Amino acid sequence: MSMASPAKNSAESWQFIWREYQRTNPGAFRPIDVVNWAIENGLADIPKVNPKAILVRNIKRAAREIKITDPQDRIVREMLPAKVPFFDANGQMYLEVVYDHIHSMTVDHALLAFDQRDGNITKQKRSATRDLQSVLDNNPNVKGHEEKFLFDFLDDAPAPQAVEKVAESPTGKAPKPR
């Protein structure tokens, strides 16, 4: 990308570009409109294509999208991903996504896959809760409409812990917890 910004990575580059785009096109935007505008204004170049990278992206997409019906008539993902550590020739560790079939994967793969999904869901709920709170606190367009912003991800939001006080017994000793 030929960027006229001090961006350190691609996300920062695109942040610069969409902010520039929104100076002349305020409001919500479609990514394709920003890309076309950036190319027309010399802020982005068409990337060189790596055919293998496209094929890898396609197989990952297929692994995510393909569903099967299990014997109990539930529609489930056929292939489940897990990030697994690998080591290169220099001993440097990196994570690679490995897929395995839902009905024949090892216990280790299943535990890793579901542990990672659980962690991702927890992070997504936390992020969505923070984003929603920021919208409610800072977006003047939603003031007065707060009651409409009730979502399922808020159901599992951590509530303040309730602590029950235990009265002293007549002997002066607190009862033993059960």
mmCIF file of C-alpha atoms in Angstrom:
data_model
loop_
_atom_site.group_PDB
_atom_site.id
_atom_site.type_symbol
_atom_site.label_atom_id
_atom_site.label_comp_id
_atom_site.label_asym_id
_atom_site.label_seq_id
_atom_site.Cartn_x
_atom_site.Cartn_y
_atom_site.Cartn_z
ATOM 1 C CA MET A 1 0.000 0.000 0.000
ATOM 2 C CA SER A 2 1.260 3.432 -0.780
ATOM 3 C CA MET A 3 0.096 5.280 2.252
ATOM 4 C CA ALA A 4 0.539 8.923 3.078
ATOM 5 C CA SER A 5 0.301 8.188 6.792
ATOM 6 C CA PRO A 6 2.656 7.220 9.608
ATOM 7 C CA ALA A 7 0.768 3.929 10.024
ATOM 8 C CA LYS A 8 2.609 1.013 11.592
ATOM 9 C CA ASN A 9 0.393 -1.763 10.242
ATOM 10 C CA SER A 10 -2.383 -2.449 7.769
ATOM 11 C CA ALA A 11 -5.185 -1.757 10.255
ATOM 12 C CA GLU A 12 -3.741 1.665 11.072
ATOM 13 C CA SER A 13 -3.306 2.369 7.355
ATOM 14 C CA TRP A 14 -6.952 1.572 6.673
ATOM 15 C CA GLN A 15 -8.005 3.600 9.706
ATOM 16 C CA PHE A 16 -6.203 6.599 8.213
ATOM 17 C CA ILE A 17 -7.815 5.940 4.818
ATOM 18 C CA TRP A 18 -11.400 5.612 6.091
ATOM 19 C CA ARG A 19 -11.028 8.742 8.201
ATOM 20 C CA GLU A 20 -9.848 10.602 5.103
ATOM 21 C CA TYR A 21 -12.757 9.093 3.152
ATOM 22 C CA GLN A 22 -15.253 10.163 5.808
ATOM 23 C CA ARG A 23 -14.104 13.783 5.640
ATOM 24 C CA THR A 24 -15.849 14.007 2.272
ATOM 25 C CA ASN A 25 -18.315 11.124 2.762
ATOM 26 C CA PRO A 26 -19.579 11.259 6.370
ATOM 27 C CA GLY A 27 -21.657 8.491 7.933
ATOM 28 C CA ALA A 28 -21.737 4.741 7.487
ATOM 29 C CA PHE A 29 -19.744 3.317 4.603
ATOM 30 C CA ARG A 30 -19.349 0.170 2.539
ATOM 31 C CA PRO A 31 -15.782 -1.170 2.474
ATOM 32 C CA ILE A 32 -15.843 -1.425 -1.346
ATOM 33 C CA ASP A 33 -16.564 2.313 -1.579
ATOM 34 C CA VAL A 34 -13.576 3.118 0.639
ATOM 35 C CA VAL A 35 -11.306 0.788 -1.370
ATOM 36 C CA ASN A 36 -12.379 2.350 -4.686
ATOM 37 C CA TRP A 37 -11.880 5.854 -3.259
ATOM 38 C CA ALA A 38 -8.448 4.944 -1.833
ATOM 39 C CA ILE A 39 -7.255 3.516 -5.153
ATOM 40 C CA GLU A 40 -8.587 6.532 -7.100
ATOM 41 C CA ASN A 41 -6.805 8.904 -4.698
ATOM 42 C CA GLY A 42 -3.487 7.023 -4.646
ATOM 43 C CA LEU A 43 -3.783 5.973 -1.016
ATOM 44 C CA ALA A 44 -3.782 2.234 -1.740
ATOM 45 C CA ASP A 45 -2.408 -0.037 -4.435
ATOM 46 C CA ILE A 46 -3.936 -3.225 -5.762
ATOM 47 C CA PRO A 47 -2.011 -5.980 -3.928
ATOM 48 C CA LYS A 48 0.006 -8.588 -5.757
ATOM 49 C CA VAL A 49 -1.856 -11.888 -5.751
ATOM 50 C CA ASN A 50 -0.464 -15.049 -4.189
ATOM 51 C CA PRO A 51 -2.520 -17.912 -5.661
ATOM 52 C CA LYS A 52 -1.642 -20.308 -2.807
ATOM 53 C CA ALA A 53 -2.795 -17.764 -0.215
ATOM 54 C CA ILE A 54 -6.145 -17.524 -2.033
ATOM 55 C CA LEU A 55 -6.499 -21.306 -2.026
ATOM 56 C CA VAL A 56 -5.622 -21.472 1.697
ATOM 57 C CA ARG A 57 -8.212 -18.780 2.433
ATOM 58 C CA ASN A 58 -10.788 -20.725 0.380
ATOM 59 C CA ILE A 59 -10.191 -24.006 2.206
ATOM 60 C CA LYS A 60 -10.369 -22.253 5.591
ATOM 61 C CA ARG A 61 -13.645 -20.640 4.572
ATOM 62 C CA ALA A 62 -15.009 -24.001 3.411
ATOM 63 C CA ALA A 63 -13.940 -25.661 6.669
ATOM 64 C CA ARG A 64 -15.851 -22.971 8.596
ATOM 65 C CA GLU A 65 -18.948 -23.036 6.416
ATOM 66 C CA ILE A 66 -19.542 -26.730 5.708
ATOM 67 C CA LYS A 67 -22.174 -28.167 8.013
ATOM 68 C CA ILE A 68 -23.344 -31.737 8.493
ATOM 69 C CA THR A 69 -26.329 -33.250 10.245
ATOM 70 C CA ASP A 70 -25.312 -35.528 13.110
ATOM 71 C CA PRO A 71 -27.195 -38.724 14.062
ATOM 72 C CA GLN A 72 -29.297 -36.703 16.563
ATOM 73 C CA ASP A 73 -30.422 -34.416 13.703
ATOM 74 C CA ARG A 74 -28.358 -31.397 14.855
ATOM 75 C CA ILE A 75 -26.663 -29.246 12.249
ATOM 76 C CA VAL A 76 -23.005 -28.896 13.254
ATOM 77 C CA ARG A 77 -19.702 -27.800 11.765
ATOM 78 C CA GLU A 78 -17.957 -30.719 10.095
ATOM 79 C CA MET A 79 -14.413 -29.506 10.745
ATOM 80 C CA LEU A 80 -13.265 -27.870 13.980
ATOM 81 C CA PRO A 81 -10.161 -25.670 14.125
ATOM 82 C CA ALA A 82 -7.598 -25.434 16.905
ATOM 83 C CA LYS A 83 -4.456 -23.310 17.097
ATOM 84 C CA VAL A 84 -1.556 -25.682 17.655
ATOM 85 C CA PRO A 85 2.080 -24.748 18.355
ATOM 86 C CA PHE A 86 4.680 -25.677 15.738
ATOM 87 C CA PHE A 87 8.418 -25.041 15.663
ATOM 88 C CA ASP A 88 10.453 -23.932 12.638
ATOM 89 C CA ALA A 89 13.993 -25.073 11.787
ATOM 90 C CA ASN A 90 15.446 -22.424 14.128
ATOM 91 C CA GLY A 91 13.341 -23.599 17.068
ATOM 92 C CA GLN A 92 11.054 -20.563 16.866
ATOM 93 C CA MET A 93 7.520 -21.408 17.963
ATOM 94 C CA TYR A 94 4.505 -20.261 15.954
ATOM 95 C CA LEU A 95 0.802 -21.126 16.038
ATOM 96 C CA GLU A 96 -0.874 -22.790 13.098
ATOM 97 C CA VAL A 97 -4.591 -23.518 12.710
ATOM 98 C CA VAL A 98 -5.220 -27.252 12.337
ATOM 99 C CA TYR A 99 -8.624 -28.675 11.396
ATOM 100 C CA ASP A 100 -10.027 -32.071 12.307
ATOM 101 C CA HIS A 101 -13.345 -33.836 11.701
ATOM 102 C CA ILE A 102 -15.854 -33.340 14.519
ATOM 103 C CA HIS A 103 -16.697 -37.051 14.815
ATOM 104 C CA SER A 104 -13.198 -38.512 14.578
ATOM 105 C CA MET A 105 -10.840 -35.934 16.146
ATOM 106 C CA THR A 106 -8.679 -36.811 19.137
ATOM 107 C CA VAL A 107 -9.642 -35.858 22.676
ATOM 108 C CA ASP A 108 -6.700 -33.421 22.761
ATOM 109 C CA HIS A 109 -7.881 -31.658 19.606
ATOM 110 C CA ALA A 110 -11.485 -31.504 20.882
ATOM 111 C CA LEU A 111 -10.434 -30.074 24.263
ATOM 112 C CA LEU A 112 -8.158 -27.516 22.629
ATOM 113 C CA ALA A 113 -10.769 -26.505 20.031
ATOM 114 C CA PHE A 114 -13.563 -26.003 22.560
ATOM 115 C CA ASP A 115 -11.304 -24.320 25.118
ATOM 116 C CA GLN A 116 -10.229 -21.824 22.447
ATOM 117 C CA ARG A 117 -13.843 -21.263 21.347
ATOM 118 C CA ASP A 118 -14.877 -20.691 24.953
ATOM 119 C CA GLY A 119 -12.089 -18.138 25.362
ATOM 120 C CA ASN A 120 -13.098 -16.403 22.120
ATOM 121 C CA ILE A 121 -16.758 -16.229 23.172
ATOM 122 C CA THR A 122 -15.776 -14.756 26.536
ATOM 123 C CA LYS A 123 -13.592 -12.135 24.817
ATOM 124 C CA GLN A 124 -16.354 -11.315 22.304
ATOM 125 C CA LYS A 125 -18.910 -10.821 25.089
ATOM 126 C CA ARG A 126 -16.505 -8.575 27.005
ATOM 127 C CA SER A 127 -15.735 -6.559 23.880
ATOM 128 C CA ALA A 128 -19.409 -6.263 22.892
ATOM 129 C CA THR A 129 -20.308 -5.145 26.429
ATOM 130 C CA ARG A 130 -17.580 -2.457 26.376
ATOM 131 C CA ASP A 131 -18.629 -1.297 22.892
ATOM 132 C CA LEU A 132 -22.299 -1.125 23.885
ATOM 133 C CA GLN A 133 -21.492 0.798 27.063
ATOM 134 C CA SER A 134 -19.410 3.256 25.034
ATOM 135 C CA VAL A 135 -22.307 3.746 22.580
ATOM 136 C CA LEU A 136 -24.745 4.359 25.433
ATOM 137 C CA ASP A 137 -22.378 6.751 27.217
ATOM 138 C CA ASN A 138 -21.050 8.703 24.229
ATOM 139 C CA ASN A 139 -23.393 8.547 21.210
ATOM 140 C CA PRO A 140 -25.940 11.384 21.329
ATOM 141 C CA ASN A 141 -28.089 9.609 18.697
ATOM 142 C CA VAL A 142 -29.049 6.853 21.159
ATOM 143 C CA LYS A 143 -29.828 9.064 24.161
ATOM 144 C CA GLY A 144 -33.370 8.330 25.304
ATOM 145 C CA HIS A 145 -33.369 4.916 23.581
ATOM 146 C CA GLU A 146 -31.243 3.011 26.105
ATOM 147 C CA GLU A 147 -34.069 0.577 26.945
ATOM 148 C CA LYS A 148 -33.941 -0.746 23.345
ATOM 149 C CA PHE A 149 -30.344 -1.886 23.782
ATOM 150 C CA LEU A 150 -30.961 -5.200 25.531
ATOM 151 C CA PHE A 151 -29.025 -8.114 24.071
ATOM 152 C CA ASP A 152 -28.398 -11.729 25.023
ATOM 153 C CA PHE A 153 -24.663 -11.195 25.487
ATOM 154 C CA LEU A 154 -25.491 -8.987 28.470
ATOM 155 C CA ASP A 155 -27.213 -11.916 30.238
ATOM 156 C CA ASP A 156 -23.891 -13.449 31.206
ATOM 157 C CA ALA A 157 -22.222 -10.173 32.139
ATOM 158 C CA PRO A 158 -20.441 -10.566 35.455
ATOM 159 C CA ALA A 159 -22.657 -9.181 38.196
ATOM 160 C CA PRO A 160 -21.323 -7.759 41.434
ATOM 161 C CA GLN A 161 -20.751 -10.541 43.903
ATOM 162 C CA ALA A 162 -23.322 -10.702 46.690
ATOM 163 C CA VAL A 163 -21.809 -11.431 50.084
ATOM 164 C CA GLU A 164 -24.054 -12.748 52.808
ATOM 165 C CA LYS A 165 -23.251 -11.698 56.356
ATOM 166 C CA VAL A 166 -23.413 -14.481 58.865
ATOM 167 C CA ALA A 167 -24.549 -13.519 62.364
ATOM 168 C CA GLU A 168 -22.518 -14.718 65.320
ATOM 169 C CA SER A 169 -23.864 -17.663 67.221
ATOM 170 C CA PRO A 170 -24.668 -17.311 70.935
ATOM 171 C CA THR A 171 -21.382 -19.059 71.741
ATOM 172 C CA GLY A 172 -19.448 -16.279 70.070
ATOM 173 C CA LYS A 173 -18.238 -18.534 67.273
ATOM 174 C CA ALA A 174 -19.413 -18.230 63.705
ATOM 175 C CA PRO A 175 -21.163 -21.319 62.381
ATOM 176 C CA LYS A 176 -19.087 -23.573 60.155
ATOM 177 C CA PRO A 177 -19.806 -23.245 56.454
ATOM 178 C CA ARG A 178 -21.391 -26.278 54.825
#
